[in-house]
Short mmCIF file of C-alpha atoms in Angstrom, two decimals:
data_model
loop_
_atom_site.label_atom_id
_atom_site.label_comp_id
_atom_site.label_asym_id
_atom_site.label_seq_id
_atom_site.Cartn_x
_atom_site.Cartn_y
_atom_site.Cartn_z
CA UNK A 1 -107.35 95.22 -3.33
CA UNK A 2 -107.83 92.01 -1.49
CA UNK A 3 -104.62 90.81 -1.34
CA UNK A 4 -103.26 93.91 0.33
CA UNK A 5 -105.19 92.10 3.60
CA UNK A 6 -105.24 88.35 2.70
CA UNK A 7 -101.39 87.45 1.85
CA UNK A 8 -101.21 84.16 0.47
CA UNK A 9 -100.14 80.93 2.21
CA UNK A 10 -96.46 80.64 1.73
CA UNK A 11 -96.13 76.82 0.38
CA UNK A 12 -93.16 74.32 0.82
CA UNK A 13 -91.85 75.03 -2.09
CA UNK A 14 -91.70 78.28 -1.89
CA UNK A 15 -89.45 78.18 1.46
CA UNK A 16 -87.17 75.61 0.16
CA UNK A 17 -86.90 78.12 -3.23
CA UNK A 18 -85.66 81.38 -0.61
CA UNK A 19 -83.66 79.41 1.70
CA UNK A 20 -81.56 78.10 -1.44
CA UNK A 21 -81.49 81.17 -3.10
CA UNK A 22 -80.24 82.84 -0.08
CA UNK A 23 -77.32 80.29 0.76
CA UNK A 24 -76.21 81.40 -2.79
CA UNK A 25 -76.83 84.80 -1.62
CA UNK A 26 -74.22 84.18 1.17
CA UNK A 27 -70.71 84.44 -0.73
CA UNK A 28 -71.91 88.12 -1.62
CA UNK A 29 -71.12 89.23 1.71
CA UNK A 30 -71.21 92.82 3.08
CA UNK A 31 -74.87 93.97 3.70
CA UNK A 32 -76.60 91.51 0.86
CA UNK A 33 -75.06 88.81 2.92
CA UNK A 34 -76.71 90.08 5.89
CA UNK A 35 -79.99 90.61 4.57
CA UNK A 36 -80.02 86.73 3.03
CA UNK A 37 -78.92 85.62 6.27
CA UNK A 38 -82.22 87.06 7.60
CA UNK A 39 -84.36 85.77 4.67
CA UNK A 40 -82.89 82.36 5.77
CA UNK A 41 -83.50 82.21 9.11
CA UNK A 42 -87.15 83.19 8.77
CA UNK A 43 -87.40 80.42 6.44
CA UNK A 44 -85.66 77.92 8.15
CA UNK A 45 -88.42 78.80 11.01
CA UNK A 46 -91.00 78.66 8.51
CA UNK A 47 -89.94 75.09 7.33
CA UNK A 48 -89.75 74.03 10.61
CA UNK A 49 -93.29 74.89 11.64
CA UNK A 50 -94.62 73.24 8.96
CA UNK A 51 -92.93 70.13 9.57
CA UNK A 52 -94.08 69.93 13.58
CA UNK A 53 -97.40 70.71 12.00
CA UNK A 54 -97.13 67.94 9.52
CA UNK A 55 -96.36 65.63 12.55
CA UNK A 56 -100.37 66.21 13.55
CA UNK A 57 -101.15 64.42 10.45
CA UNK A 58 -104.40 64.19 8.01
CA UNK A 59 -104.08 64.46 4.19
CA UNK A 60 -103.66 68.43 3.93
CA UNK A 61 -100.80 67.50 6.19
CA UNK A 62 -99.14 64.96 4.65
CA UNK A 63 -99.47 66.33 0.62
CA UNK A 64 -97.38 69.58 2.36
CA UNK A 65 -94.72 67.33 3.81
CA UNK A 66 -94.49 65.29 1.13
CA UNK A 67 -94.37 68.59 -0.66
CA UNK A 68 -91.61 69.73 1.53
CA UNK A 69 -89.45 66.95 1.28
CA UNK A 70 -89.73 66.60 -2.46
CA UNK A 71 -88.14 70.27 -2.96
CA UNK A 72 -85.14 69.51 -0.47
CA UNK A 73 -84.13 66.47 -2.44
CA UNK A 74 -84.81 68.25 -5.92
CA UNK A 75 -83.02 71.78 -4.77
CA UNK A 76 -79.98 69.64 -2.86
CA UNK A 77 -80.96 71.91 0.06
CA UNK A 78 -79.96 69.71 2.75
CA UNK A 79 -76.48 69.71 1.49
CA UNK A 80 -76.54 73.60 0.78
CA UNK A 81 -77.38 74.45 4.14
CA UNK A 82 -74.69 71.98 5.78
CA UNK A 83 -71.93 73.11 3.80
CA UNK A 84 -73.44 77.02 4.95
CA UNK A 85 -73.97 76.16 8.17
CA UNK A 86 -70.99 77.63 9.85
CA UNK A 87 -71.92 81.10 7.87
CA UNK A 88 -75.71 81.13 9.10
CA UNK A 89 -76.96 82.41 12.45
CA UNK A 90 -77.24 81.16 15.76
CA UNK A 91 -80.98 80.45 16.32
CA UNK A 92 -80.53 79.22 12.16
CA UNK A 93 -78.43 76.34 12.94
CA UNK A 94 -80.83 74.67 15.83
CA UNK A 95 -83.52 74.79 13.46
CA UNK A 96 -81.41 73.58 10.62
CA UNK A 97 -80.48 70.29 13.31
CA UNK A 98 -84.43 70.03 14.01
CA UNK A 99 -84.77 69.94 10.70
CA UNK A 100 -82.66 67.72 9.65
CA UNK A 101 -83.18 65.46 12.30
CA UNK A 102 -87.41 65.38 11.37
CA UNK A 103 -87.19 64.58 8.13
CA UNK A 104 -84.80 62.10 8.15
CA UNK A 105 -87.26 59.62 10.53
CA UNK A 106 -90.58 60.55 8.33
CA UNK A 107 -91.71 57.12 7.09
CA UNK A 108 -93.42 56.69 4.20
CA UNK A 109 -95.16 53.36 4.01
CA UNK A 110 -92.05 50.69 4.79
CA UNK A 111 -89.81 53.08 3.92
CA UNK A 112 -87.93 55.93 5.07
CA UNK A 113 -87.48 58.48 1.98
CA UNK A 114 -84.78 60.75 2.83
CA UNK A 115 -82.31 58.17 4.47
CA UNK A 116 -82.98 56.57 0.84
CA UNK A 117 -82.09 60.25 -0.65
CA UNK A 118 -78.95 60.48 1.46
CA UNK A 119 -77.81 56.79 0.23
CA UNK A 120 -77.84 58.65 -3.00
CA UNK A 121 -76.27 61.65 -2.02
CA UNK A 122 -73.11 60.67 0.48
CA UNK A 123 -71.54 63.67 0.04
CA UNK A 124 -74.03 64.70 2.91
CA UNK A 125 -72.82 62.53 5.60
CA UNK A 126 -68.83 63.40 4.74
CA UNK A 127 -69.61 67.39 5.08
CA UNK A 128 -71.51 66.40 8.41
CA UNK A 129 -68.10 64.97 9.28
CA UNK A 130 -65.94 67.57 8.40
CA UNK A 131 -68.38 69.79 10.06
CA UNK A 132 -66.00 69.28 13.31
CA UNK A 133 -63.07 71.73 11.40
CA UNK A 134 -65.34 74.23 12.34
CA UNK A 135 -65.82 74.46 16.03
CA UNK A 136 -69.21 76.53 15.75
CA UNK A 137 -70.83 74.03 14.33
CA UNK A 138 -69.09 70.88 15.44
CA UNK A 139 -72.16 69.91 18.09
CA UNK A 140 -74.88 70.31 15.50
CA UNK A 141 -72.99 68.25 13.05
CA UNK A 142 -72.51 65.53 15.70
CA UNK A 143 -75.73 65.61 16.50
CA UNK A 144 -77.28 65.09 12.64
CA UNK A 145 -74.25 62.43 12.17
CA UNK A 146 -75.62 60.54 15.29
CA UNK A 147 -79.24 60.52 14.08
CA UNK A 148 -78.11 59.23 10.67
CA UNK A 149 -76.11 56.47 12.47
CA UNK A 150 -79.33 54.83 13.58
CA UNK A 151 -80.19 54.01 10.14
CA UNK A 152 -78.01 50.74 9.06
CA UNK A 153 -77.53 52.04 5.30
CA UNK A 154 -76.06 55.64 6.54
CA UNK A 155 -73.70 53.80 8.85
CA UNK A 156 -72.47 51.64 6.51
CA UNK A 157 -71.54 54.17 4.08
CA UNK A 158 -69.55 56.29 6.69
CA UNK A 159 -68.03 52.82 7.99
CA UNK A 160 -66.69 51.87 4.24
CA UNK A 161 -65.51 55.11 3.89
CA UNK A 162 -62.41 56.90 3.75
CA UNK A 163 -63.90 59.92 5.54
CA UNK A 164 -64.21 57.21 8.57
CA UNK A 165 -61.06 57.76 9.73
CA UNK A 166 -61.40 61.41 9.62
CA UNK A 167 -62.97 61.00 13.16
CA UNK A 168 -59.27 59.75 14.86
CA UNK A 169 -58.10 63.26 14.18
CA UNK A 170 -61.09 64.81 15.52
CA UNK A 171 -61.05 62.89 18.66
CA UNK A 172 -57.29 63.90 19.20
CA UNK A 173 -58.43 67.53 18.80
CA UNK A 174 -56.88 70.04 21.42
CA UNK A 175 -60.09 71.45 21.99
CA UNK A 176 -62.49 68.84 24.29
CA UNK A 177 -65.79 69.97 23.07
CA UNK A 178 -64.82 68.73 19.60
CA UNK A 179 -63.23 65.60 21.38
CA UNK A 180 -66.14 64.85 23.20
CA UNK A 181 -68.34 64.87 20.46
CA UNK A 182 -66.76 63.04 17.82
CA UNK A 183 -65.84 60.24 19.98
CA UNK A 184 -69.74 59.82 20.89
CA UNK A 185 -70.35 59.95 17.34
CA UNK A 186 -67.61 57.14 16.61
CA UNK A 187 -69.21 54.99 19.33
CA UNK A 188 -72.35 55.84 17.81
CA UNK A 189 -70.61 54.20 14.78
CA UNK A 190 -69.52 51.39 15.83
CA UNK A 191 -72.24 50.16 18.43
CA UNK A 192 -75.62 50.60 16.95
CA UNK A 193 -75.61 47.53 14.49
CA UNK A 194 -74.06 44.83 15.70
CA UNK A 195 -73.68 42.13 12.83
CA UNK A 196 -72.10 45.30 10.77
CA UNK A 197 -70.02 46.75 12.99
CA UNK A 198 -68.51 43.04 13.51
CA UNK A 199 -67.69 42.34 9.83
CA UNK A 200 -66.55 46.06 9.55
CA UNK A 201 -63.96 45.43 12.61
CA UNK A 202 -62.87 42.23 11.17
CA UNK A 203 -62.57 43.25 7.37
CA UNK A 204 -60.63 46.21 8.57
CA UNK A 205 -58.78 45.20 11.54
CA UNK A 206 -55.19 46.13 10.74
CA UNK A 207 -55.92 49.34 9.59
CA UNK A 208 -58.04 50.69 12.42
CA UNK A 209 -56.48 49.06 15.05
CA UNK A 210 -53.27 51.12 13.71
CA UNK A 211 -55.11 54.01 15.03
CA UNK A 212 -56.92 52.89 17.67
CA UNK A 213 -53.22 51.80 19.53
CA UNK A 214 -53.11 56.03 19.48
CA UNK A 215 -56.23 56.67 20.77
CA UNK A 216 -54.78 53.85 23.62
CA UNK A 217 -51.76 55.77 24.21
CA UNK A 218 -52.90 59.34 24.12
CA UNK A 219 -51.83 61.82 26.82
CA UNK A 220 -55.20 62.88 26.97
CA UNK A 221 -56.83 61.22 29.87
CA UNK A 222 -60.11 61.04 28.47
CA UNK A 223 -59.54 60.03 25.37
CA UNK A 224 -57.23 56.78 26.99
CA UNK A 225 -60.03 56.43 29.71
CA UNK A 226 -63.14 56.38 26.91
CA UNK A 227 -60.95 54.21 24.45
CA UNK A 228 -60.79 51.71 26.98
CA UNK A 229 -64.09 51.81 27.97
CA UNK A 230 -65.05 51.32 24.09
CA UNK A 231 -62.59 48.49 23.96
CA UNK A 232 -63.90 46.16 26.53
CA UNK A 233 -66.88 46.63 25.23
CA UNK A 234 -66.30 45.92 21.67
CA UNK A 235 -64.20 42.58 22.51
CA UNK A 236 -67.05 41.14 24.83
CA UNK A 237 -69.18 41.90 21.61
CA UNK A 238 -70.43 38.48 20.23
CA UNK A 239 -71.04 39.53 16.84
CA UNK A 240 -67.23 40.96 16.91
CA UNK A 241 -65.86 37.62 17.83
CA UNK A 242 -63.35 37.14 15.01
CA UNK A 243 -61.93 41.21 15.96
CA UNK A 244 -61.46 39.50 19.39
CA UNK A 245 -59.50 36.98 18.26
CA UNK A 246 -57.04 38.54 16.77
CA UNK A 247 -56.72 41.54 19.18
CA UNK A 248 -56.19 39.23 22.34
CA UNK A 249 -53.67 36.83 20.43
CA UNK A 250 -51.05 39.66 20.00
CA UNK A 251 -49.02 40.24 22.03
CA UNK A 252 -47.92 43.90 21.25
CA UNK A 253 -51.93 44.46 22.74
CA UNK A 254 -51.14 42.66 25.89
CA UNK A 255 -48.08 44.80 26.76
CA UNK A 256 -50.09 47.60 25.98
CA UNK A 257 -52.64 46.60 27.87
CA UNK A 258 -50.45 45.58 30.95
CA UNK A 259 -49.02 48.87 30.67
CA UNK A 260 -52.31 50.72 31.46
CA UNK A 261 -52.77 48.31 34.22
CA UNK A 262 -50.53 50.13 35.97
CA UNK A 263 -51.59 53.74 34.98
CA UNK A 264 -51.75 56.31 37.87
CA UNK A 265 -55.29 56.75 37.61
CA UNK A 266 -57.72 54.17 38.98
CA UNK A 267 -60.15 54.75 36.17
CA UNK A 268 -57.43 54.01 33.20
CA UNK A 269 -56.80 51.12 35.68
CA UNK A 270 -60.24 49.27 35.68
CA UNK A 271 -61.32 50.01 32.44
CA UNK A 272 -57.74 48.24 31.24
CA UNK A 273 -58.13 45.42 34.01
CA UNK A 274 -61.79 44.94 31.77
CA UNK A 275 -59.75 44.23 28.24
CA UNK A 276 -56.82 42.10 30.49
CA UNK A 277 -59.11 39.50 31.66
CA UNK A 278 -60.33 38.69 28.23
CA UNK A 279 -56.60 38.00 27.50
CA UNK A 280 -56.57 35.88 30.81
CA UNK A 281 -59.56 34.23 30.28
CA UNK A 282 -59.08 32.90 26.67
CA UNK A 283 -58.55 29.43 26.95
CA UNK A 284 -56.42 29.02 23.95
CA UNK A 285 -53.77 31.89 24.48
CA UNK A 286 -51.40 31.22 21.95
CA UNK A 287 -47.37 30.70 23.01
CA UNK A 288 -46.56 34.54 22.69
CA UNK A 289 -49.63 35.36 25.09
CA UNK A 290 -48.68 32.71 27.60
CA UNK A 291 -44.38 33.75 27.73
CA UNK A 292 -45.78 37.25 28.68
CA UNK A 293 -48.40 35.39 31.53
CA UNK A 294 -45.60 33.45 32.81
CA UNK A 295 -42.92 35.43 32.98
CA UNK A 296 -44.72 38.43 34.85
CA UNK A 297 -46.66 35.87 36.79
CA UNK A 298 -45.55 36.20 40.51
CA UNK A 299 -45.47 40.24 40.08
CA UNK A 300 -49.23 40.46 38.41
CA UNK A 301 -50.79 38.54 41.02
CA UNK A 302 -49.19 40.26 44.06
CA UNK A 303 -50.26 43.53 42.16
CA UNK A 304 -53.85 41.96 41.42
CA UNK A 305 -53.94 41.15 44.95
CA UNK A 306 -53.99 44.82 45.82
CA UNK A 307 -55.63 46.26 42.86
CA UNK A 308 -58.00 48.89 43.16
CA UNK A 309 -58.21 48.34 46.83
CA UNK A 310 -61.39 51.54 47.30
CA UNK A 311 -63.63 48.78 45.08
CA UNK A 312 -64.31 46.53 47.96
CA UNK A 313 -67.92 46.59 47.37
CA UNK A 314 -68.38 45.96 43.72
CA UNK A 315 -69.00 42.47 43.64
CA UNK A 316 -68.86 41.94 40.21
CA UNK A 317 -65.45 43.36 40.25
CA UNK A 318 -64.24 41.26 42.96
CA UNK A 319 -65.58 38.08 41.52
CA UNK A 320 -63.90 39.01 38.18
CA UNK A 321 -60.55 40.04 39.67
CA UNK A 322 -60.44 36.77 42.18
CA UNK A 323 -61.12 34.68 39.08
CA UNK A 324 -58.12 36.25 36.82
CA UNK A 325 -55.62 35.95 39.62
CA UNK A 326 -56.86 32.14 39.83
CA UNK A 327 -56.40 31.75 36.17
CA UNK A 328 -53.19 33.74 36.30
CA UNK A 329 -51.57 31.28 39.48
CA UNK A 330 -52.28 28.41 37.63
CA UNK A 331 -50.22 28.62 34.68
CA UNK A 332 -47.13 26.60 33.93
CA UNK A 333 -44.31 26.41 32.01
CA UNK A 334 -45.52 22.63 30.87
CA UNK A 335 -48.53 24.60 28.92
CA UNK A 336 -45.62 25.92 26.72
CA UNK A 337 -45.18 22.39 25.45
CA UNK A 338 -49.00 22.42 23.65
#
C-alpha cells in the first residue's frame, strides 16, 4: 500500500521515453494530440529541472545527466522534438531552447559529448535552419543555431553545406522578425572562427559573393545597411585576406560600392564609405580599379569633401575620410602605364 504515498522517482530515462512517445503521439491529432501535447510539456519541464539540478554537481548528479544525455542520443530525441517544435506549446518550446542549449555545453573531460553527437547527426543543424519556414518557431531555432555556431565542428558543417545558403532566402524574408534573426545567425556564421571562416570565403568566393551582391542591392534598408556593415568587417578581416583580394580588385564591386556611396541614407552611406576606402587604400589596385579612380576623380573628392557633413566629431571618421580624398587627389594617369 506504500506506493499509493511514496511514488517513485521519475528517472531520465523515463522522461526522454514519454516525451518521444508523445511527439509520435502528435500526428494523431484531435483530443489524443492534445493530451500528448500535455504529457510533453510536463516532461520537457521535468528534463529541464533535472538538468539545472545536474549543473550543482556531485556523483548522484552527474550519473543522472550522463543518464539523460545518453537516452537523447539513443531515442534521436533532440531531432524529434525540433522537427515537432512548431506543433508543441508555447511554454514547451522555451524549455525545449534551454534544453537544447544546456546540453550542448556539458563537458565531459576534454570533450563536449553532444556537439560530438550532432557531428554525427547533421540532419539536426539543417532542421534548425529550416526552422525559419515556420515563423513560430523561427527565434528559438535561431537561437539553438547560434549556440551551435560557437562550436568550430557545428559551424563547419553548416558552412560546407548546401543548407548554407538557405539563410539568403531567409534574410530576404518579407517578414523582419525572420530577417532579423537569420542574418544574426549568418554573422554568427561567419565571424566566430576566424581561420575557417577565411578559407570558407576564399574556397567559395564566386558562389557566395553571387548572393551576397543581392543582399547589397536589396530594397530593404536593413538588410543593405547590415550587409554593409558585415562587409567592412569581413574585408578588414586578416585571416580573410585572400576574400579581400579578390573582392576589391573587381571592378563590378567598386561600382557597386560607389553606388551606395551615394545612397539617400547617411547610414547606407558610411557603412559603404567603410568597404570604399579599402578599395582606395590598396596599394596595388589593378588597371580596371584605377580607370574607375581616375575617371570619377574630380567628382568623388568634391563629394568626399562634403560627405556626411553631421560627423564632425568622429575623429576616426575624419582622419579616415581626409586620408582617402588624399589618396584619391593623387592619382594619375602615368600610374596606368605600371
Amino acid at each position: 500500500m506504500l506506493h499509493f504515498f511514496f511514488k517513485p522517482k521519475k528517472t531520465a530515462e523515463s522522461l526522454v521515453r514519454k516525451t518521444r512517445d508523445g511527439l509520435h503521439k502528435l500526428d494523431a491529432g484531435g483530443p489524443r494530440a492534445d493530451s500528448a501535447n500535455v504529457t510533453i510539456s510536463k516532461n520537457l519541464l521535468a528534463i529541464k529541472t533535472m538538468i539545472y539540478g545536474a549543473a550543482v554537481g556531485g556523483a548522484e548528479n552527474d550519473f543522472k545527466m550522463s543518464q539523460l544525455t545518453q537516452s537523447m542520443y539513443s531515442t534521436d530525441l533532440l531531432l524529434l522534438l525540433i522537427k515537432n517544435l512548431h506543433r508543441i506549446q508555447f511554454e514547451a518550446k522555451k524549455d525545449v531552447v534551454q534544453v537544447f542549449n544546456n546540453v550542448l555545453i556539458r563537458e565531459l573531460g576534454s570533450r563536449l559529448p553532444t556537439v560530438d553527437y550532432i557531428c554525427s547527426k547533421p540532419d539536426i543543424l539543417y532542421t534548425l535552419l529550416d526552422g525559419y519556414q515556420h515563423r513560430v518557431v523561427a527565434f528559438c531555432c535561431g537561437t539553438m543555431l547560434r549556440e551551435c555556431a560557437r562550436y568550430e565542428p557545428l559551424a563547419k558543417i553548416l558552412l560546407q553545406s548546401k543548407e548554407f545558403y538557405d539563410l539568403f532566402d531567409y534574410i530576404g524574408d518579407s517578414s523582419f522578425d525572420i530577417s532579423s534573426d537569420a542574418f544574426s545567425t549568418f554573422c554568427a556564421l561567419l565571424t566566430n572562427h576566424k581561420p575557417l571562416c577565411g578559407k570558407f570565403l576564399d574556397d567559395d568566393y564566386e558562389l557566395f559573393f553571387s548572393r551576397y551582391e543581392l543582399l547589397l542591392k536589396s530594397p530593404n534598408y536593413v538588410t543593405r545597411r547590415q550587409s554593409l556593415k558585415l562587409l567592412g568587417e569581413l574585408l578588414i578581416t586578416p585571416h580573410n585576406y585572400n576574400m579581400m583580394q579578390k573582392y576589391i580588385t573587381n571592378p563590378n564591386n567598386l561600382q557597386l560600392i560607389m553606388m551606395l556611396l551615394t545612397d539617400r541614407a547617411r547610414y547606407i552611406q558610411f557603412e559603404a564609405f567603410n568597404v570604399f576606402k579599402v578599395f582606395v587604400a590598396n596599394p596595388k589596385k589593378p588597371k580596371p580599379i584605377l580607370k574607375i579612380l581616375l575617371r570619377n576623380q574630380q567628382r568623388l573628392v568634391r563629394y568626399l569633401t562634403e560627405f556626411l557633413p553631421t560627423m564632425t566629431e568622429d575623429e576616426q571618421f575624419l582622419d579616415e575620410k581626409a586620408y582617402v580624398i588624399e589618396i584619391i587627389q593623387k592619382l594619375k594617369p602615368v600610374m596606368m602605364e605600371k
